[in-house]
Short mmCIF file of C-alpha atoms and ligand atoms in Angstrom, two decimals:
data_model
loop_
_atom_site.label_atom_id
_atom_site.label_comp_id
_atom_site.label_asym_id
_atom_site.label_seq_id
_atom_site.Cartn_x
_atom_site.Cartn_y
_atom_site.Cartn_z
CA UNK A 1 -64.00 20.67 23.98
CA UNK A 2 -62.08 22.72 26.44
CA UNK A 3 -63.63 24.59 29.90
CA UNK A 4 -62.98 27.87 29.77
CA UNK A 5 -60.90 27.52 32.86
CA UNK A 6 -58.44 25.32 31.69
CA UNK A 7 -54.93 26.47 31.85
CA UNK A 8 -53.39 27.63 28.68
CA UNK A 9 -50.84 25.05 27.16
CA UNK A 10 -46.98 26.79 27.09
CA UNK A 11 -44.98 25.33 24.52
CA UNK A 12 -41.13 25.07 24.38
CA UNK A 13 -39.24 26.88 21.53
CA UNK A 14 -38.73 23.59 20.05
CA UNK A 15 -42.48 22.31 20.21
CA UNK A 16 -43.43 25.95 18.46
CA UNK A 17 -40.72 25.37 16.03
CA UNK A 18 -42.62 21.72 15.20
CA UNK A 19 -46.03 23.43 15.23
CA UNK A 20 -44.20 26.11 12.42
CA UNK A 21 -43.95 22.79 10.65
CA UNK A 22 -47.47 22.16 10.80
CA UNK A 23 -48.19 25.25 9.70
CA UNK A 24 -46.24 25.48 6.73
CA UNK A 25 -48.57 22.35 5.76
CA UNK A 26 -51.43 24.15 6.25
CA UNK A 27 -50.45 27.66 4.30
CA UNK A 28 -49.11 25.34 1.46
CA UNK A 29 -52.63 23.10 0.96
CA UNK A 30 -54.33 26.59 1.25
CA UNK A 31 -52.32 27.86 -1.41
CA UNK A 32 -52.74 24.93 -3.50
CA UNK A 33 -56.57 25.17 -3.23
CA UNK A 34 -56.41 29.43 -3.88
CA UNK A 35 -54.40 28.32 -7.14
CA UNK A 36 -57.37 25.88 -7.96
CA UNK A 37 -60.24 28.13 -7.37
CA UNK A 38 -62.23 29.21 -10.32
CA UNK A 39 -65.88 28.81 -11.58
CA UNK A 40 -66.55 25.25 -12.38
CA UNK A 41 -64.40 23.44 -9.89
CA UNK A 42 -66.40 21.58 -7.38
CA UNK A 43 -65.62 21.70 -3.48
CA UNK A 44 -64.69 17.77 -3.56
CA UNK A 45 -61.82 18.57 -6.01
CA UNK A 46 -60.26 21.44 -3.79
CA UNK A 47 -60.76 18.87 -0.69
CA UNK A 48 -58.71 16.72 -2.52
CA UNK A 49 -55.77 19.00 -3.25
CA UNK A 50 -55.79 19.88 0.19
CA UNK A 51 -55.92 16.44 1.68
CA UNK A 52 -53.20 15.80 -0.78
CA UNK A 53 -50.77 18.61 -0.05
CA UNK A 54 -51.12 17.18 3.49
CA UNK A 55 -50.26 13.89 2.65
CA UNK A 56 -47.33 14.49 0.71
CA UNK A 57 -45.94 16.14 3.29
CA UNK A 58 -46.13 13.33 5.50
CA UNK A 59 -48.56 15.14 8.05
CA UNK A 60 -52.02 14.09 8.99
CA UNK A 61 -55.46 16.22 7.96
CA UNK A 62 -56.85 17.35 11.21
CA UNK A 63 -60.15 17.69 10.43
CA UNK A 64 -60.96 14.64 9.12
CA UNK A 65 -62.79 12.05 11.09
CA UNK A 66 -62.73 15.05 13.90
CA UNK A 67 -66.29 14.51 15.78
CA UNK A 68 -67.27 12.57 12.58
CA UNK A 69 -66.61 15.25 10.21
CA UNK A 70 -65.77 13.38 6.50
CA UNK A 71 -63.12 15.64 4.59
CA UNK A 72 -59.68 17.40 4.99
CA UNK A 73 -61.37 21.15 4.66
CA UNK A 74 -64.26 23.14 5.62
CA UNK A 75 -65.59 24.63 2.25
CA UNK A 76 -68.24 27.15 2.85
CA UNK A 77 -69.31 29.02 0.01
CA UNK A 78 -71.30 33.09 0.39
CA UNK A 79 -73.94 32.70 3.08
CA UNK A 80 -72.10 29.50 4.55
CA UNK A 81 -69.72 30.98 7.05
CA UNK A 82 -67.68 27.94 8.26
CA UNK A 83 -67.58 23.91 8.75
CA UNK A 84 -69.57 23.80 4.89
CA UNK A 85 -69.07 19.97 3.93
CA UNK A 86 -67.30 19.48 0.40
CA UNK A 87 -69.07 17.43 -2.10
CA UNK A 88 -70.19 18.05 -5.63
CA UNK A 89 -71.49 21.75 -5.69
CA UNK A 90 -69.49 23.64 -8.17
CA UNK A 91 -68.00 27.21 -7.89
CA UNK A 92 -69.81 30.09 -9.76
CA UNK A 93 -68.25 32.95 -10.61
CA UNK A 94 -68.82 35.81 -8.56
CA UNK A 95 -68.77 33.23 -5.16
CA UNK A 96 -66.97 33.68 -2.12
CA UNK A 97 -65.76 30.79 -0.75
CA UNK A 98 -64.06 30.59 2.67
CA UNK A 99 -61.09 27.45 2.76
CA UNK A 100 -60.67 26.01 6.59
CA UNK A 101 -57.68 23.71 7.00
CA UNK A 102 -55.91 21.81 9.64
CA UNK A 103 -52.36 19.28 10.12
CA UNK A 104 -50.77 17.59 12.65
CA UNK A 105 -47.19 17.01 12.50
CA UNK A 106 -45.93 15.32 15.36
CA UNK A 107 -49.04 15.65 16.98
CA UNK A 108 -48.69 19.56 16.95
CA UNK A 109 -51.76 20.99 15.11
CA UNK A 110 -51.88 24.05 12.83
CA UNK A 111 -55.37 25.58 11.72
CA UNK A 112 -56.02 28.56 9.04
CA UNK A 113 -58.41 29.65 6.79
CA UNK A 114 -58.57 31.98 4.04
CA UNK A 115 -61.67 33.77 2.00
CA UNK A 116 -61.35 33.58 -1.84
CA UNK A 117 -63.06 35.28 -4.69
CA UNK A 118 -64.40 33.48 -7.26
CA UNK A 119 -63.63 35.58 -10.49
CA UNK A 120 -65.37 38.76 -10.20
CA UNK A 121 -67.18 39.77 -7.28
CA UNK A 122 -69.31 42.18 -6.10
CA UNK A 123 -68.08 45.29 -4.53
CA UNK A 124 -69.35 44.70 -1.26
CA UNK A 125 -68.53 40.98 -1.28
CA UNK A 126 -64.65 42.43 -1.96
CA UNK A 127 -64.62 45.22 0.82
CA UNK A 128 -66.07 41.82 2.91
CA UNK A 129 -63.18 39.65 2.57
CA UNK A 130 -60.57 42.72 3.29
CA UNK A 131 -62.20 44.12 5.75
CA UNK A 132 -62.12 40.30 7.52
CA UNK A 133 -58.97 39.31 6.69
CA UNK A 134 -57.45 42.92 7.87
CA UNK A 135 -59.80 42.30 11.35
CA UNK A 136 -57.58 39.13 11.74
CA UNK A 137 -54.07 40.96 11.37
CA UNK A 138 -55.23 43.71 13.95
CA UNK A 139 -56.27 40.63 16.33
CA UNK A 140 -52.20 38.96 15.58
CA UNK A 141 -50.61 42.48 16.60
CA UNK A 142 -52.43 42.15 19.64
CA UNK A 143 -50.45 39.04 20.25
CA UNK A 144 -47.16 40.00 22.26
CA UNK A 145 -46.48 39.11 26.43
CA UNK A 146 -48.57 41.61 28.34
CA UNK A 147 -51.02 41.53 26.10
CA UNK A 148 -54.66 40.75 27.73
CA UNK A 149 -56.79 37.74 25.74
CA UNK A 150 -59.55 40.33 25.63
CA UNK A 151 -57.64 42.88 23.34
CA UNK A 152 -57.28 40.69 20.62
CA UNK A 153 -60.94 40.44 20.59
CA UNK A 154 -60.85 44.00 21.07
CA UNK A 155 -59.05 44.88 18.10
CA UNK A 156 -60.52 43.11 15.43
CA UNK A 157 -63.70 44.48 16.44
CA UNK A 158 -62.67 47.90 16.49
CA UNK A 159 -61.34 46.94 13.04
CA UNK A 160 -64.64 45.72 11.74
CA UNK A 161 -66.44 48.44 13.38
CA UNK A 162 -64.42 51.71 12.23
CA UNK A 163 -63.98 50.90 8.38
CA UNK A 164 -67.90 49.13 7.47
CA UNK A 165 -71.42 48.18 9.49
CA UNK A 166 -70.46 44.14 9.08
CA UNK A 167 -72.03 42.18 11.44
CA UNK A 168 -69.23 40.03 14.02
CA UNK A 169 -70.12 36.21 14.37
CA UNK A 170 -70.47 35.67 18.33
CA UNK A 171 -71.49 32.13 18.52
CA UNK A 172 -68.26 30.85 16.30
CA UNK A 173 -64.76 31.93 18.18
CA UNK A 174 -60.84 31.65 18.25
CA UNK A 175 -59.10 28.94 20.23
CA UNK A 176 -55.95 27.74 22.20
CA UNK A 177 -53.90 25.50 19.82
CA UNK A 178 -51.30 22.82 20.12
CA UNK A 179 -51.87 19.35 21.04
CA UNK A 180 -55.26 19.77 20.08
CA UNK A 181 -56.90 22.05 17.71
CA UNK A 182 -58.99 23.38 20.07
CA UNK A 183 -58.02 23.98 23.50
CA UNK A 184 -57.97 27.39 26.14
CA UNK A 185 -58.79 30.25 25.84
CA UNK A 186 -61.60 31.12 24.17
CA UNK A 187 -60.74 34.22 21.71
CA UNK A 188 -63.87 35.87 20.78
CA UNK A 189 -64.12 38.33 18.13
CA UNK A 190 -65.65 41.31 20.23
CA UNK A 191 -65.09 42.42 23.44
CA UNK A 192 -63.56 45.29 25.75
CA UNK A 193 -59.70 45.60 26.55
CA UNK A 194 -57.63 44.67 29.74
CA UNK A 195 -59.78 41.06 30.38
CA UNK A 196 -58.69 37.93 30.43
CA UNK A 197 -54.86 35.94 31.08
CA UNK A 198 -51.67 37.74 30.72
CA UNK A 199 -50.41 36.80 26.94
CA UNK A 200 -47.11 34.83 28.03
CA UNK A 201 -44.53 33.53 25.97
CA UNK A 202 -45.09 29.95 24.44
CA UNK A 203 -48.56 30.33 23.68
CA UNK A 204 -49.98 29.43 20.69
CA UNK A 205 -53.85 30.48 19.90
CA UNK A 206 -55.92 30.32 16.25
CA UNK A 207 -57.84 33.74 15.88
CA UNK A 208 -60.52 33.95 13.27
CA UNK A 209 -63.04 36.46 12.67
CA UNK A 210 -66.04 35.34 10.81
CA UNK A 211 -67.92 38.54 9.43
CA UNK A 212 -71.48 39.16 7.80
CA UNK A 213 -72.46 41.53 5.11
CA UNK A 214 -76.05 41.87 7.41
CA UNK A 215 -77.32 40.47 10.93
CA UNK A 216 -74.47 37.92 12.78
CA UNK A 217 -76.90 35.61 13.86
CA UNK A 218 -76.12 31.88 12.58
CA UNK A 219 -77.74 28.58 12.19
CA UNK A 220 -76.78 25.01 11.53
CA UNK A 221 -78.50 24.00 8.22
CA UNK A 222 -79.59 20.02 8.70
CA UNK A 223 -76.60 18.10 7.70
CA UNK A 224 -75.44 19.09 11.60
CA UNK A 225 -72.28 21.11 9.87
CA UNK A 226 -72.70 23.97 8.10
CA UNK A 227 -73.16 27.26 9.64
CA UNK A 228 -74.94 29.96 7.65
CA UNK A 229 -75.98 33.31 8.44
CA UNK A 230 -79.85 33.50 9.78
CA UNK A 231 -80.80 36.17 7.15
CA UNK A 232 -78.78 34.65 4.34
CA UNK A 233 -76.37 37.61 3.57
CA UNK A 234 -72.81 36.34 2.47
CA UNK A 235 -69.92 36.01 5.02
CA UNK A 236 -66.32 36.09 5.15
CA UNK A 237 -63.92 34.03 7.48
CA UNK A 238 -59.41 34.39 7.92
CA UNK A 239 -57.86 32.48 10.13
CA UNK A 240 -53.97 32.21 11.42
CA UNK A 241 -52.38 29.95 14.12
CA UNK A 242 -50.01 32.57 16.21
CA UNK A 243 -47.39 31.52 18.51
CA UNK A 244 -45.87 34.29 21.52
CA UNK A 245 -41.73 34.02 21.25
CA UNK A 246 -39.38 36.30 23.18
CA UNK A 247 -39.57 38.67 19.76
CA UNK A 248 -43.64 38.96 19.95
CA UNK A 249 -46.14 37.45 17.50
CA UNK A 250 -45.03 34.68 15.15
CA UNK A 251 -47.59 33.66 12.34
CA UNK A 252 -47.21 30.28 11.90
CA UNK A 253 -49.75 29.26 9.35
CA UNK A 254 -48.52 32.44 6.73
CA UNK A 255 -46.26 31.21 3.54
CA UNK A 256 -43.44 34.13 4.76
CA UNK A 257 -42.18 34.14 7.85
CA UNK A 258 -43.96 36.56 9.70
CA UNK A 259 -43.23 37.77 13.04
CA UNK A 260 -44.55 41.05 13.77
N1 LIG B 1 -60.91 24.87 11.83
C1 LIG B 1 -62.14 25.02 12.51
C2 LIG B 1 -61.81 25.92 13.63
O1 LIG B 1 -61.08 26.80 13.39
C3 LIG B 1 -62.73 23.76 12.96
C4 LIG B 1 -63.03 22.81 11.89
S1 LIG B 1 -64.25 21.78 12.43
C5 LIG B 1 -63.96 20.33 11.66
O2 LIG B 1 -62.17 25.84 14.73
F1 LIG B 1 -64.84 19.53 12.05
F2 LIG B 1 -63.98 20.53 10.38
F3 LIG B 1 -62.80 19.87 12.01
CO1 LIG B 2 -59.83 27.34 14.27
#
C-alpha cells in the first residue's frame, strides 16, 4: 500500500492523456458486462467479458493476480459491497450487483465501478444505487485546483446524508491513481471541509463511495476477499478515476468525455 504521507503523484498532460486510454478500457468492459447482466448469468461469465474487453484492447486487467486476487473484476452481489470473487453463483432477478474493474495501458492504471440492477428491484434497493452513484458525482465536482482532499469526502457525504439515512462505508476508501492503482491520498467518503493537500493540477485520484441500506460496519467473509455488510443489509458501490487539468475535473473512466 501507500503511507498516508506519501506525496501525491503529478502527471504530465500527456501521461493523463495515456491514463484517458486506460480508462476508456475500463468504461468499455463495464459496459460490456451492464449489457450482459440479467437473471441467470453467472459472475464467471461477466468476468470473462470483462477480462476480454481488456484484452482486445491490448491493455492488461489490473486486478488480476493483484495480492493474489484470481479474476479481472470484483463482482459483489446485495450484501457484498466490494472485492466479491466471481465464480459460478448466478444472478437472480431483483439482485444488485456492484462491477469493479481495472487496466493498465502503458503502465497507467484506470479503476471504476458501477452498481447494476438485476431486472426489477426493490424500491429501496433503486433509491440505493442513485443515491450512491449521485454521492460519487458530488465527490468529482469537488475535484478542481484549490480544492481541499477533505471536501470531496465532504460532499458525497453531505450527498448521502441530505437525500436518505444510508449508512457510509469507513473502513473501504478512495485512492491516488496512476502508476499504481492505489497510491496517495487517501479519499474517504466522510469528513469535514478545508483538510487535507491543495487539489493541484495533474492529479489523478479514484473516488468511490460504498453505501449501506442499514449499519456501515463491514466484515471479510472467509475466502479473505469479500467484504459484506456486518448486519447483512444490501450495499451499493460507483466508482470513477478523475484527473485535475487546467479546465477542472476530467472523468476518465466515463464512456463521454466528461469534464466538468
Ligand atoms: N478496485 C478496487 C479499488 O477500487 C480494488 C480491487 S482489489 C483487487 O480499490 F484485488 F481486486 F484488485
Ligand atoms: Co478503487
Amino acid at each position: 500500500m501507500f503511507r498516508k504521507k506519501d506525496s501525491i503523484q503529478i502527471k504530465s498532460p500527456d501521461q493523463l492523456a495515456v491514463m484517458r486510454q486506460a480508462g476508456l478500457v475500463v468504461a468499455h468492459a463495464l459496459q460490456a458486462v451492464e449489457q450482459a447482466v440479467r437473471p441467470g448469468v453467472t459472475t464467471a461469465q461477466l468476468d470473462e467479458i470483462a477480462h476480454q474487453v481488456i484484452r482486445d484492447a491490448g491493455a492488461t486487467p489490473s486486478f488480476l493476480g493483484y495480492h493474489g486476487y484470481p479474476a479481472a473484476i470484483c463482482s459483489s452481489i446485495n450484501e457484498e459491497v466490494v472485492h466479491g470473487i466471481p465464480g459460478p453463483r448466478a444472478l437472480l432477478d431483483g439482485d444488485i450487483i456492484s462491477i469493479d474493474c481495472g487496466a493498465i495501458v502503458d503502465g497507467w492504471h484506470g479503476d471504476a465501478a458501477i452498481s447494476v440492477l438485476v431486472g426489477q428491484a426493490a424500491p429501496e434497493v433503486v433509491e440505493l444505487s442513485r443515491v450512491t452513484e449521485a454521492s460519487l458525482w458530488a465527490g468529482l465536482a469537488q475535484v478542481r485546483e484549490g480544492s481541499r482532499l477533505s471536501d470531496i469526502g465532504h460532499a458525497v457525504e453531505q450527498c448521502v446524508r441530505t437525500q436518505s439515512d444510508f449508512g457510509i462505508i469507513e473502513e473501504y476508501i478512495g485512492h491516488g491513481i496512476g502508476t499504481a492503482m492505489h497510491m496517495a491520498p487517501p479519499i474517504p467518503n466522510y469528513g469535514d471541509p478545508g483538510r487535507g493537500p491543495l487539489l493541484k493540477v495533474g492529479m489523478a485520484l479514484a473516488i468511490e463511495p460504498m453505501v449501506t441500506l442499514g449499519s456501515p460496519e463491514v466484515q471479510v467473509l472467509v475466502d479473505g476477499w469479500t467484504v459484506v455488510t456486518s448486519d447483512r443489509r444490501w450495499a451499493s458501490h460507483w466508482e470513477h478515476t478523475v484527473a485535475i487539468t487546467e479546465q477542472g475535473p476530467w472523468v476518465l473512466t466515463a464512456l463521454d468525455d466528461v469534464r466538468l
